Short mmCIF file of C-alpha atoms in Angstrom, two decimals:
data_model
loop_
_atom_site.label_atom_id
_atom_site.label_comp_id
_atom_site.label_asym_id
_atom_site.label_seq_id
_atom_site.Cartn_x
_atom_site.Cartn_y
_atom_site.Cartn_z
CA MET A 1 -38.46 -17.20 -86.74
CA ALA A 2 -34.96 -18.57 -86.77
CA ARG A 3 -33.44 -15.08 -86.44
CA LYS A 4 -35.62 -14.25 -83.45
CA ALA A 5 -34.50 -17.39 -81.72
CA VAL A 6 -30.85 -16.59 -82.31
CA SER A 7 -31.35 -13.02 -81.04
CA ARG A 8 -32.87 -14.25 -77.82
CA LYS A 9 -29.96 -16.64 -77.41
CA ARG A 10 -27.38 -13.84 -77.65
CA LYS A 11 -29.17 -11.63 -75.11
CA ALA A 12 -29.25 -14.31 -72.50
CA PRO A 13 -25.61 -14.01 -71.28
CA ALA A 14 -26.16 -10.33 -70.44
CA SER A 15 -28.11 -11.36 -67.38
CA PRO A 16 -26.34 -11.14 -63.99
CA GLY A 17 -24.12 -14.10 -63.27
CA ALA A 18 -23.37 -14.80 -66.91
CA GLY A 19 -20.20 -16.63 -67.91
CA SER A 20 -16.93 -15.14 -69.21
CA ASP A 21 -18.22 -15.11 -72.83
CA ALA A 22 -20.63 -12.24 -72.00
CA GLN A 23 -20.22 -9.22 -74.26
CA GLY A 24 -20.22 -5.54 -73.30
CA PRO A 25 -20.31 -3.80 -69.91
CA GLN A 26 -22.41 -5.17 -67.03
CA PHE A 27 -24.17 -2.77 -64.65
CA GLY A 28 -25.46 -3.38 -61.12
CA TRP A 29 -23.86 -5.45 -58.25
CA ASP A 30 -20.98 -7.85 -58.85
CA HIS A 31 -22.42 -10.63 -56.74
CA SER A 32 -19.35 -12.84 -56.95
CA LEU A 33 -17.15 -10.02 -55.55
CA HIS A 34 -19.69 -9.19 -52.86
CA LYS A 35 -19.72 -12.79 -51.68
CA ARG A 36 -15.91 -12.79 -51.29
CA LYS A 37 -15.99 -9.67 -49.07
CA ARG A 38 -18.80 -10.82 -46.83
CA LEU A 39 -17.58 -12.24 -43.46
CA PRO A 40 -18.30 -15.86 -42.61
CA PRO A 41 -21.48 -16.29 -40.57
CA VAL A 42 -19.56 -17.18 -37.37
CA LYS A 43 -17.64 -13.85 -37.50
CA ARG A 44 -20.87 -11.88 -37.84
CA SER A 45 -22.21 -13.35 -34.60
CA LEU A 46 -22.60 -11.46 -31.32
CA VAL A 47 -20.39 -14.04 -29.56
CA TYR A 48 -17.52 -13.28 -31.94
CA TYR A 49 -17.94 -9.53 -31.43
CA LEU A 50 -17.87 -9.83 -27.63
CA LYS A 51 -14.88 -12.18 -27.73
CA ASN A 52 -13.00 -9.80 -30.02
CA ARG A 53 -13.75 -6.89 -27.70
CA GLU A 54 -12.52 -8.93 -24.72
CA VAL A 55 -9.22 -9.65 -26.48
CA ARG A 56 -8.78 -5.96 -27.25
CA LEU A 57 -9.41 -5.07 -23.61
CA GLN A 58 -6.91 -7.70 -22.47
CA ASN A 59 -4.33 -6.25 -24.81
CA GLU A 60 -5.01 -2.77 -23.45
CA THR A 61 -4.78 -4.08 -19.87
CA ASN A 62 -1.49 -5.82 -20.58
CA TYR A 63 -0.15 -2.64 -22.14
CA SER A 64 -1.27 -0.64 -19.11
CA ARG A 65 0.45 -3.09 -16.77
CA VAL A 66 3.66 -2.93 -18.76
CA LEU A 67 3.48 0.87 -18.68
CA HIS A 68 2.93 0.96 -14.91
CA GLY A 69 5.75 -1.52 -14.38
CA TYR A 70 8.12 0.56 -16.49
CA ALA A 71 7.13 3.71 -14.58
CA ALA A 72 7.72 1.97 -11.23
CA GLN A 73 11.17 0.89 -12.45
CA GLN A 74 12.22 4.35 -13.63
CA LEU A 75 10.55 6.54 -11.01
CA PRO A 76 12.91 6.08 -8.00
CA SER A 77 15.93 7.56 -9.79
CA LEU A 78 13.85 10.62 -10.79
CA LEU A 79 12.37 11.46 -7.37
CA LYS A 80 13.14 14.88 -5.88
CA GLU A 81 12.47 15.87 -2.29
CA ARG A 82 10.39 18.74 -0.90
CA GLU A 83 10.42 18.97 2.90
CA PHE A 84 7.54 20.03 5.13
CA HIS A 85 7.95 21.97 8.37
CA LEU A 86 6.02 20.24 11.17
CA GLY A 87 6.93 22.58 14.01
CA THR A 88 7.81 20.82 17.27
CA LEU A 89 5.95 17.56 16.62
CA ASN A 90 7.88 14.45 17.63
CA LYS A 91 8.56 11.56 15.17
CA VAL A 92 5.94 10.65 12.59
CA PHE A 93 5.22 6.93 12.99
CA ALA A 94 2.30 6.40 10.57
CA SER A 95 0.86 7.94 7.39
CA GLN A 96 -1.76 7.32 4.68
CA TRP A 97 -2.96 9.27 1.64
CA LEU A 98 -6.55 10.49 2.00
CA ASN A 99 -6.77 11.82 -1.57
CA HIS A 100 -4.49 13.25 -4.26
CA ARG A 101 -3.28 16.13 -2.04
CA GLN A 102 -3.89 15.22 1.63
CA VAL A 103 -1.93 12.83 3.88
CA VAL A 104 -3.01 11.91 7.41
CA CYS A 105 -0.20 11.27 9.93
CA GLY A 106 0.26 10.08 13.50
CA THR A 107 3.16 11.01 15.81
CA LYS A 108 4.97 9.81 18.90
CA CYS A 109 3.59 12.83 20.79
CA ASN A 110 0.06 11.45 20.14
CA THR A 111 -0.91 14.00 17.49
CA LEU A 112 -3.12 13.13 14.54
CA PHE A 113 -2.87 15.66 11.70
CA VAL A 114 -3.49 16.14 7.98
CA VAL A 115 -0.89 17.77 5.74
CA ASP A 116 -1.82 19.33 2.40
CA VAL A 117 1.10 18.49 0.11
CA GLN A 118 0.30 21.40 -2.22
CA THR A 119 0.02 24.19 0.35
CA SER A 120 1.99 22.55 3.24
CA GLN A 121 -0.91 23.44 5.57
CA ILE A 122 -1.14 21.33 8.76
CA THR A 123 -4.56 20.57 10.30
CA LYS A 124 -4.74 18.75 13.64
CA ILE A 125 -7.50 16.19 14.28
CA PRO A 126 -9.01 15.73 17.79
CA ILE A 127 -7.89 12.55 19.55
CA LEU A 128 -10.65 10.24 20.84
CA LYS A 129 -10.71 9.44 24.56
CA ASP A 130 -11.73 6.33 26.49
CA ARG A 131 -15.06 5.98 28.27
CA GLU A 132 -13.23 6.17 31.59
CA PRO A 133 -10.20 8.50 31.48
CA GLY A 134 -7.00 7.53 33.21
CA GLY A 135 -4.22 5.04 32.67
CA VAL A 136 -2.95 6.81 29.52
CA THR A 137 0.69 5.94 28.83
CA GLN A 138 2.76 8.88 27.70
CA GLY A 139 5.60 8.64 25.18
CA CYS A 140 4.08 5.99 22.93
CA GLY A 141 1.93 7.83 20.42
CA ILE A 142 0.13 6.70 17.28
CA HIS A 143 1.87 3.80 15.53
CA ALA A 144 -0.76 2.85 12.94
CA ILE A 145 -3.23 4.46 10.52
CA GLU A 146 -5.28 2.34 8.10
CA LEU A 147 -8.18 3.04 5.71
CA ASN A 148 -10.87 0.43 5.04
CA PRO A 149 -11.21 -0.96 1.46
CA SER A 150 -13.96 1.49 0.42
CA ARG A 151 -12.04 4.41 2.01
CA THR A 152 -15.04 5.39 4.13
CA LEU A 153 -13.53 4.69 7.57
CA LEU A 154 -10.13 5.33 9.14
CA ALA A 155 -8.72 3.34 12.06
CA THR A 156 -5.90 4.56 14.30
CA GLY A 157 -4.92 4.88 17.94
CA GLY A 158 -6.80 6.87 20.55
CA ASP A 159 -5.75 9.22 23.34
CA ASN A 160 -5.04 6.00 25.22
CA PRO A 161 -2.51 4.11 23.01
CA ASN A 162 -4.17 0.84 24.09
CA SER A 163 -7.43 1.84 22.37
CA LEU A 164 -8.66 1.77 18.76
CA ALA A 165 -10.21 4.96 17.30
CA ILE A 166 -12.48 5.00 14.22
CA TYR A 167 -13.19 8.10 12.10
CA ARG A 168 -15.52 8.59 9.14
CA LEU A 169 -14.11 9.70 5.78
CA PRO A 170 -13.79 12.12 4.14
CA THR A 171 -14.99 14.37 7.00
CA LEU A 172 -12.86 12.73 9.75
CA ASP A 173 -15.84 12.90 12.11
CA PRO A 174 -15.37 10.57 15.10
CA VAL A 175 -17.38 7.33 15.05
CA CYS A 176 -16.29 5.14 17.96
CA VAL A 177 -13.51 4.00 20.30
CA GLY A 178 -12.61 0.41 21.12
CA ASP A 179 -11.46 0.90 24.71
CA ASP A 180 -12.17 -2.52 26.17
CA GLY A 181 -9.54 -4.98 25.03
CA HIS A 182 -5.78 -4.42 24.95
CA LYS A 183 -3.68 -3.91 28.06
CA ASP A 184 -0.75 -2.35 26.18
CA TRP A 185 0.00 -0.16 23.15
CA ILE A 186 -1.50 -0.86 19.75
CA PHE A 187 1.34 -1.20 17.24
CA SER A 188 -0.50 -2.19 14.05
CA ILE A 189 -3.96 -2.25 12.44
CA ALA A 190 -5.39 -4.10 9.41
CA TRP A 191 -8.89 -3.96 7.91
CA ILE A 192 -10.19 -7.40 6.89
CA SER A 193 -13.46 -5.99 5.49
CA ASP A 194 -15.22 -2.64 5.21
CA THR A 195 -16.55 -2.91 8.77
CA MET A 196 -14.08 -5.18 10.58
CA ALA A 197 -10.56 -4.26 11.72
CA VAL A 198 -7.85 -6.17 13.57
CA SER A 199 -5.46 -4.50 16.01
CA GLY A 200 -2.09 -5.92 17.09
CA SER A 201 -0.85 -4.97 20.53
CA ARG A 202 2.32 -5.01 22.59
CA ASP A 203 0.45 -7.19 25.09
CA GLY A 204 0.77 -10.11 22.63
CA SER A 205 -2.85 -10.15 21.51
CA MET A 206 -4.86 -9.35 18.39
CA GLY A 207 -8.27 -7.74 18.75
CA LEU A 208 -11.12 -8.09 16.24
CA TRP A 209 -13.42 -5.06 16.11
CA GLU A 210 -16.66 -4.54 14.17
CA VAL A 211 -18.14 -1.16 13.27
CA THR A 212 -21.80 -2.14 12.94
CA ASP A 213 -24.53 -0.31 11.03
CA ASP A 214 -26.09 0.52 14.41
CA VAL A 215 -22.89 2.27 15.55
CA LEU A 216 -22.67 4.24 12.28
CA THR A 217 -26.35 5.23 12.41
CA LYS A 218 -26.14 6.43 16.01
CA SER A 219 -22.96 8.34 15.19
CA ASP A 220 -24.75 10.18 12.37
CA ALA A 221 -27.66 11.00 14.69
CA ARG A 222 -25.35 12.42 17.36
CA HIS A 223 -23.52 14.62 14.86
CA SER A 224 -26.78 16.07 13.55
CA VAL A 225 -27.99 16.97 17.07
CA SER A 226 -24.78 18.20 18.70
CA GLN A 227 -22.02 20.43 17.39
CA VAL A 228 -19.59 18.83 19.86
CA PRO A 229 -17.97 15.60 18.60
CA VAL A 230 -19.74 12.66 20.23
CA TYR A 231 -18.79 9.05 19.57
CA ALA A 232 -19.66 5.53 20.67
CA HIS A 233 -17.60 3.04 22.68
CA ILE A 234 -17.37 -0.52 21.40
CA THR A 235 -16.09 -3.85 22.74
CA HIS A 236 -13.92 -6.27 20.82
CA LYS A 237 -15.62 -9.12 18.97
CA ALA A 238 -12.70 -11.44 19.65
CA LEU A 239 -9.33 -11.23 21.37
CA LYS A 240 -6.66 -13.78 20.46
CA ASP A 241 -3.21 -14.26 21.99
CA ILE A 242 -0.43 -15.16 19.57
CA PRO A 243 1.50 -18.37 20.37
CA LYS A 244 4.16 -17.83 23.02
CA GLU A 245 7.49 -19.63 22.81
CA ASP A 246 9.01 -21.03 26.00
CA THR A 247 12.36 -19.47 25.11
CA ASN A 248 11.16 -15.86 25.33
CA PRO A 249 7.50 -15.63 26.44
CA ASP A 250 7.75 -11.97 27.51
CA ASN A 251 8.73 -10.73 24.03
CA CYS A 252 5.68 -12.01 22.11
CA LYS A 253 4.58 -8.52 21.16
CA VAL A 254 2.56 -8.11 17.97
CA ARG A 255 4.55 -5.56 15.99
CA ALA A 256 3.05 -5.56 12.47
CA LEU A 257 0.03 -6.89 10.52
CA ALA A 258 -0.70 -7.35 6.80
CA PHE A 259 -3.87 -8.75 5.20
CA ASN A 260 -4.21 -11.00 2.15
CA ASN A 261 -7.70 -10.21 0.88
CA LYS A 262 -7.77 -12.97 -1.75
CA ASN A 263 -7.26 -15.80 0.74
CA LYS A 264 -8.67 -13.92 3.74
CA GLU A 265 -5.45 -14.50 5.64
CA LEU A 266 -3.78 -12.17 8.11
CA GLY A 267 -0.01 -12.16 8.60
CA ALA A 268 1.44 -11.04 11.94
CA VAL A 269 5.03 -10.47 13.06
CA SER A 270 6.04 -10.66 16.72
CA LEU A 271 9.18 -9.26 18.32
CA ASP A 272 10.35 -12.73 19.38
CA GLY A 273 11.17 -13.42 15.72
CA TYR A 274 8.08 -15.30 14.52
CA PHE A 275 5.70 -14.90 11.62
CA HIS A 276 2.12 -16.03 12.33
CA LEU A 277 -0.66 -16.64 9.81
CA TRP A 278 -4.34 -16.44 10.75
CA LYS A 279 -7.56 -17.09 8.89
CA ALA A 280 -9.43 -13.81 9.24
CA GLU A 281 -13.09 -13.53 8.30
CA ASN A 282 -15.75 -13.32 11.00
CA THR A 283 -13.26 -14.53 13.56
CA LEU A 284 -9.53 -15.30 13.89
CA SER A 285 -8.18 -18.84 13.68
CA LYS A 286 -4.48 -19.69 13.64
CA LEU A 287 -3.03 -21.43 10.56
CA LEU A 288 0.72 -21.57 11.18
CA SER A 289 3.75 -20.06 12.92
CA THR A 290 7.19 -19.82 11.32
CA LYS A 291 10.53 -18.85 12.83
CA LEU A 292 12.08 -15.99 10.87
CA PRO A 293 15.69 -16.28 9.67
CA TYR A 294 16.54 -12.86 11.16
CA CYS A 295 14.91 -12.36 14.53
CA ARG A 296 16.09 -8.95 15.72
CA GLU A 297 13.90 -5.86 15.40
CA ASN A 298 11.17 -7.32 13.18
CA VAL A 299 9.08 -4.16 13.16
CA CYS A 300 7.45 -3.87 9.70
CA LEU A 301 5.45 -6.11 7.36
CA ALA A 302 3.80 -5.75 3.94
CA TYR A 303 1.92 -8.08 1.59
CA GLY A 304 2.37 -8.11 -2.18
CA SER A 305 -0.86 -9.49 -3.67
CA GLU A 306 0.56 -9.90 -7.18
CA TRP A 307 3.49 -11.92 -5.84
CA SER A 308 1.65 -13.71 -2.99
CA VAL A 309 4.48 -13.00 -0.56
CA TYR A 310 4.93 -11.18 2.72
CA ALA A 311 7.95 -8.90 3.18
CA VAL A 312 9.32 -8.63 6.74
CA GLY A 313 11.81 -5.94 7.75
CA SER A 314 14.38 -6.74 10.46
CA GLN A 315 17.59 -5.16 11.76
CA ALA A 316 19.45 -5.42 8.45
CA HIS A 317 17.41 -7.66 6.14
CA VAL A 318 14.15 -7.92 4.23
CA SER A 319 12.81 -11.50 4.25
CA PHE A 320 10.20 -12.80 1.80
CA LEU A 321 7.73 -15.45 2.94
CA ASP A 322 5.30 -17.43 0.81
CA PRO A 323 3.03 -19.35 3.24
CA ARG A 324 2.49 -22.00 0.54
CA GLN A 325 6.20 -22.88 0.59
CA PRO A 326 8.22 -24.64 3.32
CA SER A 327 9.81 -22.35 5.88
CA TYR A 328 13.33 -23.19 4.70
CA ASN A 329 12.51 -21.50 1.36
CA ILE A 330 12.42 -18.03 2.96
CA LYS A 331 14.61 -15.68 0.92
CA SER A 332 16.32 -12.68 2.52
CA VAL A 333 18.28 -9.72 1.18
CA CYS A 334 20.64 -7.48 3.14
CA SER A 335 20.12 -3.71 3.19
CA ARG A 336 23.86 -3.11 3.73
CA GLU A 337 22.98 -0.74 6.57
CA ARG A 338 23.61 -2.99 9.52
CA GLY A 339 22.41 -1.87 12.90
CA SER A 340 20.05 0.89 11.74
CA GLY A 341 17.13 -1.44 11.04
CA ILE A 342 14.47 -1.67 8.36
CA ARG A 343 11.74 0.66 9.66
CA SER A 344 9.17 0.58 6.84
CA VAL A 345 8.47 -1.53 3.76
CA SER A 346 5.86 -1.42 0.97
CA PHE A 347 4.98 -2.97 -2.41
CA TYR A 348 4.29 -0.97 -5.56
CA GLU A 349 4.14 -2.98 -8.79
CA HIS A 350 7.35 -5.11 -8.76
CA ILE A 351 9.34 -2.58 -6.69
CA ILE A 352 9.64 -2.93 -2.91
CA THR A 353 10.45 0.34 -1.20
CA VAL A 354 12.53 0.04 1.98
CA GLY A 355 12.90 2.79 4.59
CA THR A 356 15.86 2.46 6.96
CA GLY A 357 16.90 3.85 10.32
CA GLN A 358 19.74 5.74 8.61
CA GLY A 359 17.34 7.96 6.66
CA SER A 360 17.68 6.02 3.41
CA LEU A 361 15.18 4.83 0.83
CA LEU A 362 16.17 1.68 -1.04
CA PHE A 363 14.30 0.02 -3.91
CA TYR A 364 14.29 -3.75 -4.43
CA ASP A 365 13.20 -5.25 -7.75
CA ILE A 366 11.44 -8.51 -6.85
CA ARG A 367 11.48 -9.68 -10.49
CA ALA A 368 15.21 -9.22 -10.95
CA GLN A 369 15.86 -10.11 -7.27
CA ARG A 370 18.23 -7.22 -6.69
CA PHE A 371 18.21 -3.62 -5.52
CA LEU A 372 17.92 -0.89 -8.13
CA GLU A 373 21.31 0.56 -8.96
CA GLU A 374 22.58 4.09 -9.38
CA ARG A 375 22.83 5.62 -12.82
CA LEU A 376 25.91 7.58 -13.85
CA SER A 377 25.21 11.22 -13.10
CA ALA A 378 25.70 13.52 -16.07
CA CYS A 379 24.66 16.76 -14.39
CA TYR A 380 27.33 19.46 -14.07
CA GLY A 381 28.36 20.04 -10.48
CA SER A 382 26.51 17.00 -9.11
CA LYS A 383 28.20 14.53 -6.81
CA PRO A 384 29.70 11.70 -8.88
CA ARG A 385 28.02 8.33 -8.46
CA LEU A 386 29.49 4.96 -9.16
CA ALA A 387 27.56 2.66 -11.48
CA GLY A 388 26.70 -0.62 -9.77
CA GLU A 389 26.01 0.90 -6.34
CA ASN A 390 22.53 0.53 -4.88
CA LEU A 391 20.23 3.46 -5.58
CA LYS A 392 19.86 5.24 -2.24
CA LEU A 393 17.77 8.35 -1.60
CA ARG A 394 18.54 10.20 1.63
CA THR A 395 16.06 12.25 3.64
CA GLY A 396 16.61 15.90 4.52
CA ARG A 397 17.68 17.33 7.88
CA GLY A 398 14.20 17.72 9.34
CA TRP A 399 13.98 19.33 12.78
CA LEU A 400 15.79 18.32 15.99
CA ASN A 401 15.06 19.66 19.45
CA HIS A 402 18.28 20.61 21.25
CA ASP A 403 16.77 19.85 24.65
CA GLU A 404 18.32 18.60 27.90
CA THR A 405 18.63 15.02 26.59
CA TRP A 406 20.47 16.22 23.49
CA ARG A 407 22.78 18.47 25.56
CA SER A 408 23.58 15.66 27.98
CA TYR A 409 24.16 12.79 25.57
CA PHE A 410 24.26 13.93 21.95
CA SER A 411 25.63 17.48 21.91
CA ASP A 412 28.78 16.40 20.06
CA THR A 413 26.58 15.67 17.02
CA ASP A 414 24.57 18.51 15.53
CA SER A 415 22.22 16.39 13.40
CA PHE A 416 21.11 12.78 13.09
CA PRO A 417 19.76 10.81 10.16
CA ASN A 418 15.96 10.70 10.21
CA ALA A 419 14.69 7.13 10.39
CA VAL A 420 12.03 6.46 7.74
CA TYR A 421 9.32 5.16 10.08
CA THR A 422 6.61 5.48 7.44
CA HIS A 423 6.22 5.99 3.69
CA CYS A 424 3.31 5.64 1.27
CA TYR A 425 2.67 6.10 -2.46
CA ASP A 426 -0.33 8.03 -3.77
CA SER A 427 -2.87 6.31 -6.06
CA SER A 428 -0.97 7.34 -9.19
CA GLY A 429 2.30 5.91 -7.91
CA THR A 430 4.16 9.10 -8.86
CA LYS A 431 4.28 10.70 -5.38
CA LEU A 432 5.94 9.19 -2.33
CA PHE A 433 5.26 10.65 1.11
CA VAL A 434 8.09 9.91 3.55
CA ALA A 435 8.19 10.74 7.27
CA GLY A 436 9.93 9.88 10.52
CA GLY A 437 12.44 11.41 12.88
CA PRO A 438 15.71 10.74 14.74
CA LEU A 439 16.36 7.07 15.52
CA PRO A 440 17.57 7.34 19.19
CA SER A 441 14.50 7.03 21.40
CA GLY A 442 15.54 9.90 23.68
CA LEU A 443 15.82 12.47 20.89
CA HIS A 444 12.88 14.71 19.98
CA GLY A 445 12.52 15.70 16.33
CA ASN A 446 10.64 15.11 13.10
CA TYR A 447 10.94 14.80 9.35
CA ALA A 448 8.36 14.80 6.54
CA GLY A 449 8.84 15.20 2.82
CA LEU A 450 7.16 14.66 -0.53
CA TRP A 451 9.24 12.87 -3.14
CA SER A 452 7.92 13.36 -6.66
#
């Protein structure tokens, strides 16, 4: 009996979880080791999993932003030009990418066309006419082209430069014409929603236009019945005059618009040297007016959403305005091309691209607060470049009409720099479409090129 009791006592430690005095090998799970590997209950929860996934996505987003920023920094020095031949068209004033290979453009000779950047094919788009023809001003052309946020509608000028024309995308079928509002040329357009656009005119007013569901539905019905383009005629929803200064009331022409979607605010630049800010939702209400530090030839405006600043181009400077800051905090940088004017400006990442009247493209780094500089050229046979000089890309020759005006006033000069009246990046940020023409108003010519 005593032996049996002892035997049972020795077998006991062989059970799982026995102490260190256990003899022989133990089979099955090592529960103590398993417990050490198991995650704490809070880390096994769904909340922890979702939070961990969110952190990973944020890291990926930050990496993507850094990558895009690096690409934007390096791209300008790598861009190479390929020119397009536009025939006898006169000065491209406006352009926008429709997709990865098509750009829609508007000219001084009132031509709306699409260029395929892969095949160089040019397709002209019919211009929309007013309800009552007559009173069309020649020599002005199309100064603005803008796509709505969902890229389903395109707004531009009509056959009458005082009127607003709306097309449907991607077909470019005509939708409507706003021919009851402005008394002078439309210089700029900005969409403030998918169905509402604002036009800025040389008559000193801003028009608010709405493309209603009823207009779109009737437009679709007309296209299904008739093969001939038929479109509606709409009236402005509101028409607001910008403030006029007593010093120069006749020069209060709205030259450029830019919309801040986050705050629903619309910036406007007038030729008398003022920047105006409007609340723009279902109507337009003025918020402030600020005198610009450089008041000559303020003809272009862009908004950088990431930086919450407006960039205004003038005769020789780009000025940066933050409406939240006092007006004396406006910072300006000189293009070093005095007299030729800043003709176009845009934001891409932290790089601001500047198109000048001398046919130059400059690139300003808003983070470093300086223009990008040239790199030392190491290519055999290339023109030597000095380190420390601003990076400057120059447009090609384009086409110039040697007409009577050229023979009478400009025949001593065979070619002129092509002012960069418009430029736009594609969605990838790796292609830059640049267009314009000779700066003197009396000269007839054009330029268009793809920089990639």
